[in-house]
PDB file of C-alpha atoms in Angstrom:
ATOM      1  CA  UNK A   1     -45.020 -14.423 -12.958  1.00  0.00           C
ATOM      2  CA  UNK A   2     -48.296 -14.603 -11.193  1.00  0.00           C
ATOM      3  CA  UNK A   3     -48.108 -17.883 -10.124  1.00  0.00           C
ATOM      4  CA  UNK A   4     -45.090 -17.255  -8.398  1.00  0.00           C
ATOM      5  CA  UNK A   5     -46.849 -13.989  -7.052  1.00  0.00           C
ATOM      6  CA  UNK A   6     -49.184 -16.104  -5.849  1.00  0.00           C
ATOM      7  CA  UNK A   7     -47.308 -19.256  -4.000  1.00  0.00           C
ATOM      8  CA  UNK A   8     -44.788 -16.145  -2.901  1.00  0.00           C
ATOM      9  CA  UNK A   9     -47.909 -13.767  -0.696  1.00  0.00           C
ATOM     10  CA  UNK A  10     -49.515 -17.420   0.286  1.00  0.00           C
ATOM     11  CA  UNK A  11     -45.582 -18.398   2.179  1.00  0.00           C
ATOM     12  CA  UNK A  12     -45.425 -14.620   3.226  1.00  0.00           C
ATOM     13  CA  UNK A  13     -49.006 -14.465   4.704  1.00  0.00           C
ATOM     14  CA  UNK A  14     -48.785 -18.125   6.738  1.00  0.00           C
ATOM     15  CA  UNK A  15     -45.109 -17.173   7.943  1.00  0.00           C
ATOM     16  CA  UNK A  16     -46.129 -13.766   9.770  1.00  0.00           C
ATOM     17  CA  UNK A  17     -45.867 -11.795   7.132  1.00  0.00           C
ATOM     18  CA  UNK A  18     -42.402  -9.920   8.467  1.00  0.00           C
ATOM     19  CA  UNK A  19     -40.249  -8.493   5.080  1.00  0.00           C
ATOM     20  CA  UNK A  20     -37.816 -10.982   6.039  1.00  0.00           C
ATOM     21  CA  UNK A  21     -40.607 -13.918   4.391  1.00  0.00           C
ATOM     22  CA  UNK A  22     -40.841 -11.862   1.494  1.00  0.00           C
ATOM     23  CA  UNK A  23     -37.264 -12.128   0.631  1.00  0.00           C
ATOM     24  CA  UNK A  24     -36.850 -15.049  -2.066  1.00  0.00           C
ATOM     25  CA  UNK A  25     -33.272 -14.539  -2.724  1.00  0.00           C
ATOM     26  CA  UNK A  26     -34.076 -10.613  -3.220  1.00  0.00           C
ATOM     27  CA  UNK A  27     -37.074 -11.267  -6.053  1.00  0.00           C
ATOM     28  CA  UNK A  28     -40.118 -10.617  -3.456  1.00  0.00           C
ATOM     29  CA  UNK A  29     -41.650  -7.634  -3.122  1.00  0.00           C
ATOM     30  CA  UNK A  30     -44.021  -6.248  -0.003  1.00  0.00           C
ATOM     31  CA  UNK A  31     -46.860  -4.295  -1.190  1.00  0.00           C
ATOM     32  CA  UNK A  32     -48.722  -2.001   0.468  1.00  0.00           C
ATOM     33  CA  UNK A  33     -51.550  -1.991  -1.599  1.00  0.00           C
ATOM     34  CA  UNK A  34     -53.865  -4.994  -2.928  1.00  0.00           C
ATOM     35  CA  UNK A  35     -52.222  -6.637  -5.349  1.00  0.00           C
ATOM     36  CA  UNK A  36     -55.592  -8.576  -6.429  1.00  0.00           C
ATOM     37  CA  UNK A  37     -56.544  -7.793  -9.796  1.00  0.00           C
ATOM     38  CA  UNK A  38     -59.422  -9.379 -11.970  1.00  0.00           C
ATOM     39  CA  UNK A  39     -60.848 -12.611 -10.702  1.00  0.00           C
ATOM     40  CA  UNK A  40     -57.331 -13.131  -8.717  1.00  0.00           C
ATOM     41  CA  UNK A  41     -57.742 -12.447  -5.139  1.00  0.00           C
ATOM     42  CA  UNK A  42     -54.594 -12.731  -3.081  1.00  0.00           C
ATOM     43  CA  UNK A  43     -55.271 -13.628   0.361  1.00  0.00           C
ATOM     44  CA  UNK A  44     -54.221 -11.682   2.852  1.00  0.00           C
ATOM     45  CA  UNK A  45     -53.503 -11.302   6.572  1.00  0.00           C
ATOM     46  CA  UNK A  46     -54.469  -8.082   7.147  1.00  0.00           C
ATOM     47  CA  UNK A  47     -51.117  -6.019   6.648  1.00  0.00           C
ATOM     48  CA  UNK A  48     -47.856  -5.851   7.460  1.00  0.00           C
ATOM     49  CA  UNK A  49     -46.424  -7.533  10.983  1.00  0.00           C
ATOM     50  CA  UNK A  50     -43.601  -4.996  11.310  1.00  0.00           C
ATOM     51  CA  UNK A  51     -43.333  -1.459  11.837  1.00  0.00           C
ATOM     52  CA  UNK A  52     -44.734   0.930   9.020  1.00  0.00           C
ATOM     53  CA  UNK A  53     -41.600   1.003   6.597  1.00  0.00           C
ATOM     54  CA  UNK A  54     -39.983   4.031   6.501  1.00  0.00           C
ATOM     55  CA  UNK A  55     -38.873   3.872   2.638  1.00  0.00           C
ATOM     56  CA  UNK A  56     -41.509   2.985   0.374  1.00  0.00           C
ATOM     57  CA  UNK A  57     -41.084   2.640  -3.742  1.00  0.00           C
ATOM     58  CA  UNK A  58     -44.266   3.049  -6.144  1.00  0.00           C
ATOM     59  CA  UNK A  59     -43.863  -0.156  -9.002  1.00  0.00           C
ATOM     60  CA  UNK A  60     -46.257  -0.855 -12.124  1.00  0.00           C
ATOM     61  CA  UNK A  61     -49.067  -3.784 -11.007  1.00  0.00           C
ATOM     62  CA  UNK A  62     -47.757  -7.200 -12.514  1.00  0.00           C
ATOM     63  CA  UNK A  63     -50.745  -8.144 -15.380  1.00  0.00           C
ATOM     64  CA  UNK A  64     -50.995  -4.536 -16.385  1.00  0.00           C
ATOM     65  CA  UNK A  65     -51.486  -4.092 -20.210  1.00  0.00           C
ATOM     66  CA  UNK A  66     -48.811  -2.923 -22.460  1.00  0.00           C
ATOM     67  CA  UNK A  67     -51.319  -0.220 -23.310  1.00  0.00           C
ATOM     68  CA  UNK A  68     -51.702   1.062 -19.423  1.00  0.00           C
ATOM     69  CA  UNK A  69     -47.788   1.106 -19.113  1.00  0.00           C
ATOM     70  CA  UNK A  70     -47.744   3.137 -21.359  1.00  0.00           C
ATOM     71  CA  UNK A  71     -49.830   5.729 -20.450  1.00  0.00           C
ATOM     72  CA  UNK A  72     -47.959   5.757 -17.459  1.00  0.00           C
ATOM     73  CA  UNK A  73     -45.037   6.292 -18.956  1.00  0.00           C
ATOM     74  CA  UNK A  74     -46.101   9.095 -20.827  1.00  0.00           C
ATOM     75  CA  UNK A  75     -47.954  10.531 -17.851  1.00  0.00           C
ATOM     76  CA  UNK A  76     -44.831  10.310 -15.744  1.00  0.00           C
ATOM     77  CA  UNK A  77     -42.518  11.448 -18.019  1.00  0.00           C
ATOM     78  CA  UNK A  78     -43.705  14.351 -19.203  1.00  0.00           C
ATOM     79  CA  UNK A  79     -42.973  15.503 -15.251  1.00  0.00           C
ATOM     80  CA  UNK A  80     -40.410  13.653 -14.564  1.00  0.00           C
ATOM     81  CA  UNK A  81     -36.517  12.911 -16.182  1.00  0.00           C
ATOM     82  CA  UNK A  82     -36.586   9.373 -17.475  1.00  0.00           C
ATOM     83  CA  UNK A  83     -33.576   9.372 -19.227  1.00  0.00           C
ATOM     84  CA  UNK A  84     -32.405   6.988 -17.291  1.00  0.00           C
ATOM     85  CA  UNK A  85     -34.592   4.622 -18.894  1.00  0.00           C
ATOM     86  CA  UNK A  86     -33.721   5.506 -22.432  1.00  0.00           C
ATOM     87  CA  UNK A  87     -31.100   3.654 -24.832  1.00  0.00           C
ATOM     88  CA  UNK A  88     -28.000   3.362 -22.752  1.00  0.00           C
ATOM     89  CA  UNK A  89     -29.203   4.895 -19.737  1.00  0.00           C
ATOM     90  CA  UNK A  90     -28.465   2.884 -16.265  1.00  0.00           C
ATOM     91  CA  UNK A  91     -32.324   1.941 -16.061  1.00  0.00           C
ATOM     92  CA  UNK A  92     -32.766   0.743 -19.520  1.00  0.00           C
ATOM     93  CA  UNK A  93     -32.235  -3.349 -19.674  1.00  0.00           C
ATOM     94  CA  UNK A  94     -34.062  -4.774 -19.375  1.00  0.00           C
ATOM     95  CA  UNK A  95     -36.145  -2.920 -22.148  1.00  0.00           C
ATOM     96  CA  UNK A  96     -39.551  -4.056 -21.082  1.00  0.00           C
ATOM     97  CA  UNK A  97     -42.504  -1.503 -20.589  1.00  0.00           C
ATOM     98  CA  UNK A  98     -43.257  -2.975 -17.300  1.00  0.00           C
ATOM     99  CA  UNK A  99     -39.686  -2.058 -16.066  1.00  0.00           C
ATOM    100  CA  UNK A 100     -39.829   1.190 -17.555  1.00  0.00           C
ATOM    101  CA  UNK A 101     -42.839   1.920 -16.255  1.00  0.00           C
ATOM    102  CA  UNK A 102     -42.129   1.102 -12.917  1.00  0.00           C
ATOM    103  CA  UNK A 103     -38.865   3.220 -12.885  1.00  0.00           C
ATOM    104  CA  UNK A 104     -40.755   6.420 -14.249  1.00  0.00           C
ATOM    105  CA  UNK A 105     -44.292   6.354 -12.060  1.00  0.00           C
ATOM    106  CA  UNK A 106     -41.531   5.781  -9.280  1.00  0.00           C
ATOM    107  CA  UNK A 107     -39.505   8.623  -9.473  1.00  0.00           C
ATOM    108  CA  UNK A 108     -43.206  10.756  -9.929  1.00  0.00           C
ATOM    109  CA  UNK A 109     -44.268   8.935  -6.604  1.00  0.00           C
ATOM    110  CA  UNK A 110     -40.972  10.343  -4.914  1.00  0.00           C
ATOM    111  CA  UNK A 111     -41.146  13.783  -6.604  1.00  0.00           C
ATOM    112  CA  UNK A 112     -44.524  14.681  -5.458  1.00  0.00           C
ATOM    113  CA  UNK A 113     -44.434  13.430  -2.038  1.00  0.00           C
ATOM    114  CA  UNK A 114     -44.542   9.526  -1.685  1.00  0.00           C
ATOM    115  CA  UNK A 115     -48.571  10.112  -1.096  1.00  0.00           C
ATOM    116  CA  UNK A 116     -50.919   6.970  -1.915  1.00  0.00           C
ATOM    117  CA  UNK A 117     -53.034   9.016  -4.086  1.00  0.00           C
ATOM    118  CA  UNK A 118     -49.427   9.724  -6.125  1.00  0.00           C
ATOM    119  CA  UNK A 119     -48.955   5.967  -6.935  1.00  0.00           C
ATOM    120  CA  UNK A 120     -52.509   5.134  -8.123  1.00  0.00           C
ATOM    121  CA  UNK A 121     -51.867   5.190 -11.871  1.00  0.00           C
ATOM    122  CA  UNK A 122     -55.497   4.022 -12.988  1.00  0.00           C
ATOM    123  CA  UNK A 123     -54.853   1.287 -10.031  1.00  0.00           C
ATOM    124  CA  UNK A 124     -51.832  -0.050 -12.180  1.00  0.00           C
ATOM    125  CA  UNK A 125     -49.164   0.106  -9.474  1.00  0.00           C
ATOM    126  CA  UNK A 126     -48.420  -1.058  -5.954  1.00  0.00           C
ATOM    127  CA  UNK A 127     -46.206   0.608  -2.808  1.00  0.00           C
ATOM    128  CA  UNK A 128     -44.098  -1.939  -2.305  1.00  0.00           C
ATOM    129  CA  UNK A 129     -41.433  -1.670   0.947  1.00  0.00           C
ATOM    130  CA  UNK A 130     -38.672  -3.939  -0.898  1.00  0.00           C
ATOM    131  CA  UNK A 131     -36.139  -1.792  -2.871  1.00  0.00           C
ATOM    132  CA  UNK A 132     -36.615  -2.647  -6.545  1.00  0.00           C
ATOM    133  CA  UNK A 133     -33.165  -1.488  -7.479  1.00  0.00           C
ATOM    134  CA  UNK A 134     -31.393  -3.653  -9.511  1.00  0.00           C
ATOM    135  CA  UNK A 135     -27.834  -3.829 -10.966  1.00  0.00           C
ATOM    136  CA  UNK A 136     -26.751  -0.388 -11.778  1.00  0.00           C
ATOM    137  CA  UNK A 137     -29.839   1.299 -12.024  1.00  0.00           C
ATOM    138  CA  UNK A 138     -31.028   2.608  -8.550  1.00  0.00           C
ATOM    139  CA  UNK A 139     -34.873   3.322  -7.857  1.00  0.00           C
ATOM    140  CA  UNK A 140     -35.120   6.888  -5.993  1.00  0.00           C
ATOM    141  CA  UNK A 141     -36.350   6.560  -2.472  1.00  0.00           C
ATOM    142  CA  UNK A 142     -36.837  10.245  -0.516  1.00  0.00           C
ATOM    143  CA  UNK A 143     -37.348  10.576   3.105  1.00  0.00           C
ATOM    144  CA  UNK A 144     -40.399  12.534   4.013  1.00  0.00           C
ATOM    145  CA  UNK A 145     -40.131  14.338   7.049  1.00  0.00           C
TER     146      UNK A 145
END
């Protein structure tokens, strides 16, 4: 996955760096926070080219450690209703901790304001601006006003 991460920002960044480069038959998504972790730098541009999205969704940090996701999990959870992420919920295939994760520190994110400071998860997630909904199981986006 983070090779493609990789070859996918490097396309995005030399094409403008609009959502519609960031696409990839609906795999891509725009983050609005540094995805670099480790020694891995991605390059970038300096933000987006379009407007500030309106709808923003808070998503675990590809690399993250089983260990970290869960924390998160248990962080979000214990404010949050995750059952849609339990056996036979909408939210539950795939059963990975990353996609689990991601669901849960979402729906916190939205909850408690869709602040950056809400979607820092010991610097585990991104904001991303591409819906992460999949299938069935629909990520929670709120308007702030």
């Amino acid at each position: 996955m983070h090779h493609a991460s990789f070859a996918m920002n490097l396309y995005y960044q030399a094409n403008g760096r609009h959502l519609a480069d960031c696409n990839f038959i609906n795999s891509g998504l725009v983050s609005l926070i540094d995805p670099s972790y480790g020694n891995c730098s991605f390059h970038s541009g300096g933000g987006l080219a379009d407007e500030e999205p309106s709808e923003t969704w808070c998503v675990a940090k590809p690399g993250t450690s089983d260990e970290l996701l869960q924390l998160n999990i248990n962080f979000a959870c214990n404010l949050v209703d995750c059952n849609a992420t339990h056996s036979g919920g909408v939210c539950y295939y795939p059963a990975t901790l990353i996609n689990h994760a991601s669901y849960a520190m979402n729906l916190y994110y939205q909850i408690t304001g869709r602040k950056k400071s809400n979607c820092n998860f010991r610097e585990t997630s991104l904001i991303v601006s591409s819906d992460p909904s999949y299938g069935n199981c629909s990520y929670p986006c709120f308007t702030v006003q």
